[in-house]
Coordinates of C-alpha atoms in Angstrom, one line a residue:
Chain A
M1 CA -0.2 0.0 0.3
D2 CA 1.7 3.2 -1.0
L3 CA 1.1 6.5 0.8
S4 CA -1.2 8.0 -1.0
A5 CA -3.6 4.9 -0.3
L6 CA -2.3 4.8 3.1
L7 CA -3.6 8.3 3.8
Q8 CA -6.9 8.0 1.9
S9 CA -7.6 4.6 4.0
L10 CA -6.8 6.6 7.5
V11 CA -9.0 9.5 6.4
S12 CA -12.2 7.4 4.3
M13 CA -15.5 7.3 6.2
D14 CA -16.7 4.6 3.8
N15 CA -14.1 1.6 4.6
P16 CA -15.8 0.4 8.3
V17 CA -15.4 -2.5 9.6
L18 CA -17.9 -4.3 11.4
P19 CA -18.1 -7.7 13.6
S20 CA -19.6 -10.6 12.1
L21 CA -22.9 -11.7 13.9
S22 CA -21.5 -15.0 15.3
V23 CA -18.9 -12.5 17.3
T24 CA -21.7 -10.7 18.3
R25 CA -24.1 -13.1 19.3
I26 CA -21.4 -14.6 21.8
A27 CA -20.3 -11.0 23.0
L28 CA -23.5 -9.3 23.4
P29 CA -24.0 -12.0 26.6
L30 CA -21.1 -12.2 27.7
A31 CA -20.6 -8.2 28.1
W32 CA -23.9 -8.2 30.1
A33 CA -23.0 -11.1 32.2
V34 CA -20.0 -9.1 33.4
L35 CA -22.3 -5.9 34.2
L36 CA -24.7 -7.8 35.8
G37 CA -22.3 -9.7 37.8
C38 CA -21.0 -6.4 39.0
A39 CA -23.6 -5.3 40.3
A40 CA -24.8 -8.6 41.9
L41 CA -21.6 -8.4 43.9
G42 CA -22.0 -4.9 44.6
L43 CA -25.5 -5.5 46.2
A44 CA -24.5 -8.6 48.1
G45 CA -21.8 -6.2 49.6
R46 CA -22.4 -7.0 53.3
W47 CA -22.3 -11.2 52.7
S48 CA -19.5 -13.3 53.5
R49 CA -16.9 -13.8 51.0
P50 CA -18.6 -17.4 49.4
Y51 CA -21.8 -16.2 49.0
R52 CA -20.8 -12.8 47.4
W53 CA -19.1 -14.7 45.1
G54 CA -21.8 -17.7 44.6
L55 CA -24.4 -14.9 43.8
C56 CA -22.2 -13.0 41.1
A57 CA -21.1 -16.5 39.4
G58 CA -24.6 -17.5 39.6
V59 CA -25.8 -14.1 37.7
M60 CA -23.5 -14.5 35.4
G61 CA -24.2 -18.1 34.4
W62 CA -28.3 -17.0 34.3
T63 CA -27.4 -13.9 31.6
L64 CA -25.5 -16.7 29.8
L65 CA -28.8 -19.1 29.3
A66 CA -29.7 -18.7 25.5
G67 CA -33.1 -17.5 25.0
A68 CA -36.0 -14.6 26.8
L69 CA -34.6 -16.5 30.2
S70 CA -31.7 -14.7 29.8
P71 CA -31.5 -11.1 31.1
A72 CA -29.2 -10.2 27.9
H73 CA -32.5 -11.5 25.8
W74 CA -34.3 -8.3 27.6
L75 CA -31.2 -5.9 28.2
G76 CA -30.0 -6.4 24.4
L77 CA -33.9 -5.5 23.0
A78 CA -33.7 -2.4 24.7
F79 CA -29.7 -1.6 25.0
Q80 CA -28.2 -3.6 22.7
S81 CA -24.6 -4.1 24.0
P82 CA -22.9 -2.4 26.5
S83 CA -19.6 -0.5 25.6
A84 CA -16.1 -2.3 25.9
M85 CA -15.1 0.3 28.3
I86 CA -17.8 -0.5 30.5
V87 CA -17.1 -4.2 30.6
F88 CA -13.1 -3.6 31.1
M89 CA -13.9 -1.5 33.9
G90 CA -16.3 -3.9 35.0
L91 CA -13.8 -6.8 35.3
G92 CA -11.5 -4.2 36.6
W93 CA -13.3 -4.1 39.3
L94 CA -13.9 -7.5 39.9
A95 CA -10.6 -8.0 39.7
G96 CA -10.0 -5.5 42.3
Q97 CA -12.7 -7.2 44.7
G98 CA -11.4 -10.4 44.3
C99 CA -8.1 -8.8 45.7
R100 CA -9.5 -7.2 48.3
T101 CA -11.3 -10.1 49.5
R102 CA -8.2 -11.8 50.2
G103 CA -7.2 -8.8 52.2
A104 CA -5.1 -6.8 49.8
A105 CA -5.5 -3.1 50.0
V106 CA -7.3 -1.6 46.8
P107 CA -6.9 1.6 46.5
V108 CA -10.7 4.1 46.2
R109 CA -9.8 7.6 46.0
V110 CA -10.0 9.2 43.0
E111 CA -7.2 11.3 41.4
P112 CA -7.5 14.6 39.8
V113 CA -6.2 13.0 36.6
V114 CA -8.8 10.5 36.6
N115 CA -11.8 12.8 37.2
R116 CA -10.5 14.9 34.1
V117 CA -10.6 11.4 32.0
I118 CA -14.4 11.1 33.7
L119 CA -15.0 14.7 32.3
A120 CA -13.7 13.9 28.9
G121 CA -15.9 11.0 29.2
V122 CA -19.1 13.1 29.8
L123 CA -17.8 15.7 27.1
L124 CA -17.9 12.8 24.7
G125 CA -21.0 11.3 25.6
W126 CA -22.7 15.5 24.8
V127 CA -21.3 15.2 21.8
L128 CA -22.3 12.3 20.4
L129 CA -26.1 12.6 21.9
L130 CA -25.9 16.1 20.3
D131 CA -24.8 14.3 16.9
T132 CA -27.8 11.7 17.3
L133 CA -30.2 14.7 17.6
A134 CA -28.5 16.3 14.2
W135 CA -27.2 19.2 16.2
W136 CA -23.7 19.3 14.3
P137 CA -22.8 19.9 10.7
V138 CA -21.1 16.6 10.2
S139 CA -21.7 13.0 11.7
V140 CA -19.8 12.6 14.4
Y141 CA -20.8 8.7 14.7
A142 CA -20.0 8.1 11.0
W143 CA -16.7 9.4 11.9
G144 CA -16.1 6.9 14.0
F145 CA -16.0 4.0 11.6
S146 CA -13.2 5.5 10.5
A147 CA -9.2 4.6 11.2
S148 CA -8.7 8.7 11.8
A149 CA -11.0 8.4 14.9
V150 CA -9.2 5.7 16.4
G151 CA -5.8 7.6 15.8
V152 CA -7.5 11.1 17.1
V153 CA -9.0 9.3 20.1
A154 CA -5.3 7.2 20.6
G155 CA -3.4 10.8 20.0
L156 CA -5.4 12.7 22.6
V157 CA -5.3 10.0 25.6
V158 CA -1.2 9.9 24.7
L159 CA -1.0 12.9 24.6
F160 CA -3.0 13.4 27.7
W161 CA -0.3 11.0 29.5
A162 CA 2.7 13.0 28.5
V163 CA 1.6 16.4 29.3
S164 CA 0.3 14.8 32.7
G165 CA 3.4 13.8 33.8
S166 CA 3.9 10.4 35.7
A167 CA 3.6 12.2 39.1
G168 CA -0.2 11.6 39.1
L169 CA 0.2 8.1 37.5
S170 CA 2.9 5.8 39.6
S171 CA 0.8 3.7 42.0
S172 CA -2.6 5.2 42.0
P173 CA -6.1 4.7 39.7
G174 CA -4.5 7.7 37.3
Q175 CA -2.3 4.9 35.6
P176 CA -5.3 2.8 34.8
A177 CA -7.5 5.5 33.9
V178 CA -5.0 6.3 30.8
L179 CA -4.1 2.9 30.2
L180 CA -7.9 1.8 29.8
P181 CA -9.1 3.9 27.0
L182 CA -5.9 2.4 24.9
C183 CA -6.5 -0.8 26.4
V184 CA -10.3 -0.6 24.9
L185 CA -8.9 0.6 21.6
L186 CA -6.9 -2.2 21.0
F187 CA -9.3 -4.5 22.0
F188 CA -11.4 -2.9 19.2
V189 CA -9.6 -2.6 16.7
L190 CA -8.5 -6.4 17.1
T191 CA -12.0 -7.2 17.5
R192 CA -14.1 -4.4 16.3
L193 CA -16.8 -5.4 19.4
P194 CA -19.3 -4.3 19.9
T195 CA -20.4 -2.7 16.7
G196 CA -17.5 -1.7 14.2
N197 CA -18.1 1.9 15.7
V198 CA -15.1 3.6 18.0
W199 CA -17.6 5.5 20.0
D200 CA -19.7 2.5 21.0
A201 CA -16.6 0.8 22.0
L202 CA -15.3 3.8 24.3
L203 CA -18.7 5.2 25.9
D204 CA -22.3 3.6 26.0
P205 CA -25.4 6.0 27.0
W206 CA -25.5 4.3 31.0
L207 CA -22.0 4.8 31.0
W208 CA -22.0 8.5 30.0
V209 CA -25.2 8.8 32.6
A210 CA -22.8 7.4 35.5
L211 CA -19.9 9.4 34.5
Q212 CA -21.9 12.6 34.6
G213 CA -23.7 11.4 38.6
H214 CA -20.0 10.8 39.7
W215 CA -18.5 14.2 38.4
L216 CA -21.3 15.8 39.5
F217 CA -21.5 14.4 42.7
S218 CA -17.6 15.3 43.1
A219 CA -18.1 18.6 42.1
V220 CA -20.9 18.9 44.8
R221 CA -18.7 17.1 47.4
R222 CA -15.3 19.7 46.5
R223 CA -17.4 22.8 46.4
W224 CA -18.8 21.8 49.8
A225 CA -15.8 20.9 51.5
G226 CA -14.1 24.1 50.2
R227 CA -16.6 25.8 52.2
V228 CA -17.2 24.3 55.6
P229 CA -14.6 26.0 57.8
P230 CA -11.8 23.8 58.6
A231 CA -12.4 23.1 62.5
T232 CA -15.9 21.9 61.6
R233 CA -15.0 19.2 59.3
A234 CA -14.9 15.7 60.4
Chain B
M1 CA 18.3 -0.4 31.6
P2 CA 14.6 -0.8 32.4
D3 CA 14.9 1.4 35.7
S4 CA 16.9 4.2 33.3
F5 CA 14.0 3.7 30.8
A6 CA 11.3 3.8 33.1
D7 CA 13.1 6.9 34.7
L8 CA 13.2 8.7 31.3
I9 CA 9.7 8.3 30.9
R10 CA 8.9 9.3 34.3
R11 CA 10.7 12.9 34.0
S12 CA 10.9 13.6 30.2
V13 CA 7.8 14.9 28.3
G14 CA 9.5 13.8 25.1
A15 CA 10.1 10.6 25.9
R16 CA 6.4 9.9 26.8
L17 CA 5.3 11.8 23.5
L18 CA 7.7 9.6 21.4
V19 CA 6.5 6.4 23.3
G20 CA 3.0 7.7 23.0
L21 CA 3.5 8.5 19.2
L22 CA 4.8 4.8 18.9
V23 CA 2.0 3.3 20.3
C24 CA -0.5 5.3 18.0
V25 CA 1.2 4.3 15.3
M26 CA 1.0 0.9 16.2
L27 CA -2.8 0.9 16.8
V28 CA -3.5 3.0 13.6
G29 CA -1.7 0.7 11.5
L30 CA -3.1 -2.1 13.1
D31 CA -6.4 -0.8 12.3
I32 CA -6.0 0.0 9.0
G33 CA -4.6 -3.3 8.3
Y34 CA -8.1 -4.4 8.6
R35 CA -9.6 -2.4 6.4
Q36 CA -10.2 -3.3 2.7
G37 CA -9.3 0.1 1.3
V38 CA -11.0 2.7 0.3
T39 CA -14.4 2.0 -1.5
P40 CA -14.7 4.2 -5.0
V41 CA -17.0 7.1 -5.4
A42 CA -20.3 5.8 -5.9
R43 CA -21.8 6.1 -9.2
A44 CA -25.6 5.1 -9.9
G45 CA -26.8 2.7 -12.5
W46 CA -30.2 3.0 -14.2
P47 CA -32.7 0.0 -13.8
G48 CA -32.7 -2.2 -17.1
S49 CA -31.4 -0.8 -19.9
E50 CA -31.0 3.0 -20.6
K51 CA -31.2 2.1 -24.5
E52 CA -34.6 0.5 -24.0
S53 CA -36.6 3.6 -23.5
A54 CA -34.0 6.7 -24.1
G55 CA -35.0 6.8 -27.6
R56 CA -38.7 6.9 -26.7
A57 CA -40.3 10.4 -25.8
I58 CA -42.0 9.8 -22.6
G59 CA -45.9 9.3 -23.4
A60 CA -48.6 8.5 -21.5
L61 CA -49.0 5.7 -19.1
V62 CA -50.8 3.1 -20.7
P63 CA -52.7 0.9 -17.7
A64 CA -51.4 -2.8 -18.1
G65 CA -53.2 -4.6 -15.2
R66 CA -54.2 -3.8 -11.7
G67 CA -55.5 -5.5 -8.6
H68 CA -54.5 -6.7 -5.1
I69 CA -52.2 -8.9 -4.3
P70 CA -53.4 -11.9 -2.0
M71 CA -53.0 -11.7 1.7
P72 CA -51.7 -14.6 4.2
L73 CA -54.9 -16.7 5.4
D74 CA -56.4 -14.5 8.1
T75 CA -54.5 -11.6 8.3
P76 CA -56.9 -8.4 8.5
A77 CA -54.1 -5.8 7.9
A78 CA -51.3 -5.3 5.8
H79 CA -49.0 -1.8 5.1
A80 CA -45.5 -0.8 3.9
S81 CA -45.1 -2.8 0.8
N82 CA -41.9 -2.7 -1.3
L83 CA -41.0 -4.0 -4.8
L84 CA -38.3 -6.0 -6.0
A85 CA -37.5 -6.5 -10.1
M86 CA -36.3 -9.9 -10.9
P87 CA -34.1 -10.5 -13.8
V88 CA -35.4 -11.4 -17.2
T89 CA -34.4 -14.9 -16.8
H90 CA -36.4 -15.3 -13.3
S91 CA -39.7 -17.2 -13.2
A92 CA -41.1 -14.3 -11.7
A93 CA -41.1 -10.8 -13.2
M94 CA -41.4 -9.0 -9.4
M95 CA -41.7 -9.6 -6.1
A96 CA -43.5 -8.0 -3.5
F97 CA -42.5 -8.0 0.7
W98 CA -44.9 -5.8 3.2
F99 CA -45.7 -6.3 6.5
A100 CA -48.9 -7.8 7.9
G101 CA -50.9 -9.1 10.8
A102 CA -53.8 -8.2 13.3
R103 CA -52.5 -4.6 13.0
E104 CA -49.8 -2.1 12.9
S105 CA -47.4 -2.9 15.5
A106 CA -49.3 -6.2 17.1
P107 CA -47.0 -8.8 18.2
D108 CA -48.0 -10.9 15.5
V109 CA -46.9 -8.9 12.3
Q110 CA -44.5 -11.0 10.6
I111 CA -43.0 -10.4 6.9
A112 CA -44.9 -11.4 3.6
A113 CA -43.8 -12.2 0.3
S114 CA -45.8 -13.0 -2.9
R115 CA -44.3 -13.0 -6.5
F116 CA -45.8 -12.4 -10.0
D117 CA -45.5 -15.3 -12.0
R118 CA -44.3 -14.4 -15.5
T119 CA -46.4 -17.2 -17.0
T120 CA -49.6 -16.6 -15.2
Q121 CA -49.2 -13.2 -14.7
Q122 CA -51.0 -13.6 -11.5
W123 CA -49.5 -12.7 -8.0
S124 CA -48.7 -15.9 -5.8
Q125 CA -50.5 -16.5 -2.5
A126 CA -48.1 -15.0 0.1
R127 CA -46.5 -16.6 2.6
W128 CA -44.7 -15.4 5.5
V129 CA -40.5 -14.9 5.6
V130 CA -39.2 -13.0 8.3
N131 CA -40.7 -13.3 11.6
R132 CA -39.7 -11.5 15.1
H133 CA -38.8 -14.8 16.7
A134 CA -37.0 -16.4 14.5
L135 CA -34.9 -13.0 14.4
A136 CA -34.1 -13.2 18.3
E137 CA -32.2 -16.6 18.4
P138 CA -29.4 -15.5 15.8
L139 CA -29.5 -12.0 16.9
G140 CA -29.0 -13.0 21.3
F141 CA -31.9 -10.5 21.8
G142 CA -35.3 -10.2 21.4
V143 CA -37.1 -7.9 19.2
R144 CA -40.4 -6.5 19.8
R145 CA -42.3 -5.7 16.3
L146 CA -41.2 -5.6 13.0
G147 CA -42.3 -3.3 10.3
N148 CA -41.2 -2.0 6.4
P149 CA -39.4 -4.6 4.3
V150 CA -37.2 -3.1 2.2
A151 CA -35.5 -5.6 -0.7
W152 CA -32.4 -5.6 -2.9
L153 CA -31.1 -8.1 -5.5
D154 CA -27.1 -8.4 -5.1
P155 CA -25.1 -9.1 -8.2
Q156 CA -25.2 -12.8 -7.0
G157 CA -28.7 -13.0 -7.3
R158 CA -29.4 -12.9 -3.5
I159 CA -32.3 -11.3 -2.1
H160 CA -31.3 -8.7 0.8
L161 CA -33.8 -7.7 3.2
F162 CA -33.6 -4.9 5.1
V163 CA -36.7 -4.3 8.3
V164 CA -37.4 -2.4 11.1
A165 CA -37.2 -4.1 14.5
T166 CA -38.2 -2.4 17.3
G167 CA -37.1 -2.6 20.8
W168 CA -39.0 -1.0 23.9
G169 CA -40.5 2.4 22.9
G170 CA -42.6 1.5 19.6
W171 CA -41.1 3.0 16.2
A172 CA -39.2 5.5 18.3
A173 CA -36.9 2.2 19.5
A174 CA -36.6 1.1 15.7
R175 CA -33.2 -0.6 14.7
V176 CA -32.5 -1.7 10.9
V177 CA -32.0 -5.5 10.6
H178 CA -30.5 -6.8 7.5
L179 CA -31.1 -10.2 6.3
R180 CA -29.7 -12.2 3.2
Q181 CA -31.5 -14.8 1.4
H182 CA -30.3 -18.5 2.9
D183 CA -30.1 -20.2 -0.5
Q184 CA -30.4 -18.3 -3.5
D185 CA -31.4 -21.3 -5.9
A186 CA -34.2 -22.3 -3.6
D187 CA -37.8 -21.5 -5.3
F188 CA -40.1 -19.0 -3.8
A189 CA -42.1 -21.6 -1.5
N190 CA -38.6 -22.4 -0.2
L191 CA -37.5 -19.0 0.6
S192 CA -36.1 -18.1 3.8
F193 CA -33.5 -15.9 5.2
D194 CA -30.2 -15.3 7.6
V195 CA -29.5 -12.6 9.9
V196 CA -26.6 -10.6 8.6
R197 CA -26.8 -8.1 11.5
V198 CA -28.1 -4.7 12.8
L199 CA -27.0 -2.2 11.0
P200 CA -25.0 0.7 14.2
L201 CA -26.6 3.4 13.0
S202 CA -27.2 5.6 16.5
W203 CA -24.9 6.0 19.6
L204 CA -28.2 6.3 21.6
W205 CA -28.8 2.4 22.0
N206 CA -29.0 2.1 18.1
T207 CA -32.6 3.2 18.3
S208 CA -34.8 5.1 16.0
F209 CA -33.4 4.2 12.6
L210 CA -36.2 3.1 10.1
V211 CA -36.1 1.9 6.5
R212 CA -39.3 2.4 4.2
T213 CA -38.2 3.4 0.3
A214 CA -36.3 1.2 -2.4
P215 CA -32.6 1.4 -2.7
L216 CA -30.7 3.2 -5.7
P217 CA -28.6 1.1 -7.4
L218 CA -25.2 1.6 -8.0
Q219 CA -22.6 0.9 -11.5
D220 CA -20.3 -1.5 -8.8
G221 CA -23.1 -3.7 -8.3
G222 CA -23.7 -1.7 -4.6
M223 CA -26.5 0.3 -3.6
V224 CA -27.6 3.3 -1.8
L225 CA -30.3 2.7 1.0
P226 CA -32.4 5.6 2.5
V227 CA -33.0 5.6 5.6
H228 CA -34.2 8.2 8.3
F229 CA -34.0 9.1 12.2
E230 CA -37.5 9.4 14.2
L231 CA -37.0 10.3 17.8
G232 CA -38.7 13.8 18.3
I233 CA -36.8 15.3 15.5
K234 CA -36.4 13.4 11.8
Y235 CA -33.8 13.5 9.7
P236 CA -33.1 11.4 6.1
V237 CA -29.8 9.7 5.6
A238 CA -28.2 7.5 3.4
L239 CA -26.3 4.3 3.4
R240 CA -24.0 2.8 1.0
F241 CA -23.8 -0.9 0.5
D242 CA -21.5 -2.6 -1.7
A243 CA -22.2 -5.6 -4.0
G244 CA -21.9 -7.7 -1.7
G245 CA -23.8 -6.3 0.9
E246 CA -21.4 -5.2 3.1
F247 CA -22.2 -1.8 4.9
K248 CA -20.0 1.2 3.9
G249 CA -21.2 4.2 5.8
M250 CA -23.4 6.6 6.1
V251 CA -24.2 10.2 5.3
R252 CA -26.7 12.4 6.7
I253 CA -29.2 14.0 3.6
S254 CA -30.3 16.8 4.8
S255 CA -30.1 19.4 8.0
R256 CA -34.0 19.9 8.1
K257 CA -35.2 18.1 11.2
H258 CA -38.7 17.4 10.0
L259 CA -37.7 15.1 6.8
L260 CA -38.2 11.2 6.7
Q261 CA -38.4 8.6 4.4
P262 CA -36.7 9.8 1.5
T263 CA -37.0 8.1 -1.9
L264 CA -33.7 8.5 -4.4
L265 CA -33.7 9.4 -8.0
M266 CA -30.8 9.2 -10.6
A267 CA -31.0 12.3 -12.6
S268 CA -27.3 11.3 -14.0
E269 CA -24.7 9.1 -12.3
S270 CA -23.4 11.1 -9.7
H271 CA -26.3 13.4 -9.4
W272 CA -29.3 12.5 -7.4
L273 CA -32.2 13.8 -5.8
A274 CA -33.8 12.9 -2.5
L275 CA -37.4 13.5 -2.2
M276 CA -39.0 13.3 1.2
R277 CA -42.0 13.2 3.3
D278 CA -42.6 16.6 5.1
H279 CA -43.7 15.9 8.7
S280 CA -43.8 19.8 9.2
P281 CA -47.0 21.9 8.8
V282 CA -45.8 23.4 5.3
G283 CA -47.2 20.0 3.8
K284 CA -45.0 20.2 0.4
V285 CA -42.6 17.3 -0.9
A286 CA -39.4 18.5 0.1
A287 CA -36.0 18.0 -1.7
A288 CA -32.4 17.6 -1.5
H289 CA -29.8 16.8 -4.0
T290 CA -25.9 15.2 -4.3
T291 CA -23.7 16.3 -7.1
D292 CA -20.8 13.7 -6.1
G293 CA -22.2 10.6 -5.8
G294 CA -23.5 10.7 -2.3
Q295 CA -20.8 12.2 -0.3
H296 CA -22.6 15.3 0.5
W297 CA -26.2 16.4 0.1
S298 CA -27.5 19.8 0.4
D299 CA -31.2 21.2 0.6
L300 CA -33.4 22.0 -2.6
P301 CA -36.1 24.3 -2.5
D302 CA -39.5 22.5 -1.8
L303 CA -41.1 20.9 -4.5
A304 CA -44.9 22.4 -5.6
L305 CA -46.3 18.7 -5.0
D306 CA -48.6 18.7 -1.9
N307 CA -47.5 16.1 0.9
P308 CA -49.8 15.6 3.6
D309 CA -47.3 13.9 5.6
S310 CA -47.2 10.9 3.6
S311 CA -44.6 8.3 2.2
V312 CA -43.4 8.9 -1.4
A313 CA -41.7 6.8 -3.9
G314 CA -39.9 7.6 -6.7
V315 CA -37.9 5.7 -9.8
A316 CA -35.7 7.2 -12.6
V317 CA -35.9 5.2 -15.5
A318 CA -33.7 6.7 -17.9
P319 CA -32.3 10.4 -18.4
G320 CA -35.4 12.8 -18.3
K321 CA -38.0 10.2 -17.3
M322 CA -38.6 10.3 -13.4
F323 CA -42.1 8.9 -12.1
L324 CA -43.3 10.1 -8.1
A325 CA -46.1 8.4 -6.5
H326 CA -47.4 10.5 -3.8
N327 CA -50.8 11.4 -2.0
S328 CA -51.5 14.3 -4.3
S329 CA -54.1 16.1 -1.9
P330 CA -53.2 18.4 1.2
H331 CA -55.8 17.1 3.2
G332 CA -55.5 13.6 3.4
R333 CA -54.4 10.2 2.1
H334 CA -57.2 9.5 0.0
V335 CA -55.4 10.6 -3.4
L336 CA -52.6 8.7 -4.8
A337 CA -51.4 9.8 -7.8
L338 CA -48.5 9.3 -10.3
S339 CA -46.2 12.3 -11.2
A340 CA -43.7 12.7 -14.0
S341 CA -40.6 14.9 -14.4
V342 CA -37.6 15.6 -16.7
D343 CA -35.6 17.2 -14.3
G344 CA -36.6 16.7 -11.2
P345 CA -37.5 20.2 -9.5
K346 CA -40.9 20.4 -11.4
W347 CA -43.5 17.8 -11.8
A348 CA -46.7 17.2 -13.5
L349 CA -49.6 15.1 -12.9
A350 CA -49.3 11.5 -15.3
Q351 CA -51.9 9.5 -14.0
G352 CA -54.6 9.1 -10.9
L353 CA -53.9 6.1 -9.1
E354 CA -56.8 6.3 -6.9
K355 CA -59.2 9.0 -5.5
G356 CA -61.2 7.7 -2.4
V357 CA -63.5 9.7 -0.2
A358 CA -62.5 11.9 2.7
G359 CA -61.1 9.3 5.5
A360 CA -60.1 6.7 2.9
E361 CA -56.3 5.7 2.8
Y362 CA -54.5 4.9 -0.2
S363 CA -51.0 5.2 1.0
Y364 CA -47.1 4.3 1.0
P365 CA -46.4 3.5 -2.5
A366 CA -43.6 1.7 -4.2
L367 CA -42.4 1.9 -7.5
A368 CA -40.3 -0.4 -9.6
W369 CA -39.5 -0.5 -13.0
S370 CA -38.9 -3.8 -15.0
E371 CA -38.8 -4.3 -18.7
D372 CA -40.4 -1.1 -19.9
R373 CA -43.2 -1.5 -17.2
L374 CA -43.5 0.7 -14.4
W375 CA -45.2 -0.9 -11.4
V376 CA -46.6 0.3 -8.2
T377 CA -47.9 -1.3 -5.2
Y378 CA -49.9 0.6 -2.2
T379 CA -51.7 0.1 0.9
D380 CA -55.0 0.1 0.6
H381 CA -56.8 1.2 3.8
R382 CA -54.1 -0.6 5.4
Q383 CA -56.2 -3.9 4.6
R384 CA -54.6 -4.9 1.2
I385 CA -51.8 -4.6 -0.9
A386 CA -52.8 -2.9 -3.9
W387 CA -51.0 -3.1 -7.6
Q388 CA -50.5 -1.6 -10.6
R389 CA -48.5 -1.9 -14.1
F390 CA -48.4 0.6 -16.5
S391 CA -46.6 0.8 -20.0
L392 CA -45.0 3.8 -21.4
A393 CA -46.7 4.9 -24.8
A394 CA -44.7 6.3 -27.6
A395 CA -45.5 9.9 -27.6
A396 CA -47.5 11.5 -30.4
R397 CA -45.3 13.1 -33.4

């Protein structure tokens, strides 16, 4: 492939690669199984370890059933497949819970760099929602089928990592917050899941709602912490 | 060495930028490696042979048959038909697809099909070809309702069907499912379809896109499928497919937020018109066009044709020969007509199709051109699919 063809391939929006039905047929219940397993584990927070993990495994197994008995049948009907990003976050959380169960410390404090990544997700969601409602002069979603969208997202992530410095990224959640989008991009490039569009891999509407909720809550908490005099803080 | 490298990364912005650049190049290179290369610019193709009718001046439409397509047994409602012209070597001249059931959006609605036999010159008894339960297993999730089938024949002779399949929330939660004929050599009695995929068209849980009108065939064997978004606002979009039926991208047709169900007509191989249903109080057939094979679209002034917020269907059969089936009264869908144009902006009534009393409904027309004949189907009172066929008489000298 010569340079001209390479550049055309990079910027073209009419050469998407979509995952096959056989791949999505497997991936969709797996993705929902991870999320529902996380939810079950979270809701059973006060239970003892065997029961918590037993419930998690049971819910995941139930989700993997074929047909209308499975929650994935109904969740897919309503919401299609979750994004690769939220599935990776779920898997990471499950792994973290596993470490915690074994007594290892898992950092829970959210670093400022993570807040910036969350804010980026919130802004991306607004761009995509308004694009769905045809606010923008060009279709952002259609751009998500192109190689240039993958390149731009990867470029922004590495630029953020480069200028943020490693001071906030050494052993805190800041590092996964930067590595996670790159892992999702790599997963997307290799599998094209969930839809062949990079935006669907990076962010889904429910994740966006959760990010907004978290960002708003954090903003209110920081503002409140700034108003309360030091002597009255716990 | 690893410690020095790690220290370098920790201390140097330049080193991090370099490593980051390498990561980006690797990712993008890997991504491009999976792609098939650039899709050539689209060039539309005339249906049938341009020579067949290029030399003839457009004259009156001569009726050459009409009636109703047989319905599946015990099925009271039918709507949204679509026509598929078959090759001259096929035993059927035309196929029709529509949705039918107890009523629109009923849980028992399925996609029905019938074929017009060349020998008997009759439509066959309709049979069911797609139901929502059969879609659920290959998709891995449920389908709540079905509607609006649109058919396309690829260069290998396989029928592709694009069907509206909804999630929770009625037509606002609609998605477009792509199916392909299971066995291209199967006869009509054994016609069945395999799911290819749900088309990814929207970030918002992939909802609110519907298909309605016939695709525009391309010279490379592919086609452009008109669809529209319908969640509060409505806007038309063109989807491109290659000769194998693979999705090749989407382009918004109009920036106006009250237009839906575009129908595409070819003015030349790269100049196409999109005529659209208008949901606004203006009530005229809306128009847009592209002059670069669908890469960019721009709005045109509305046509003078009235449009009572109803579906239209158009076809260009040869240069300077365009037809549009539409509800011609501004007061409702009780009048259905065929108009003709030589240039796209100016239209004149060519043939009345139906004229009923106020409250009657003849709607959702479909047009197809095959072997010098213009075929029309349309919904008759939401109960049956009516059809008419016309030949083009030579113009008087």
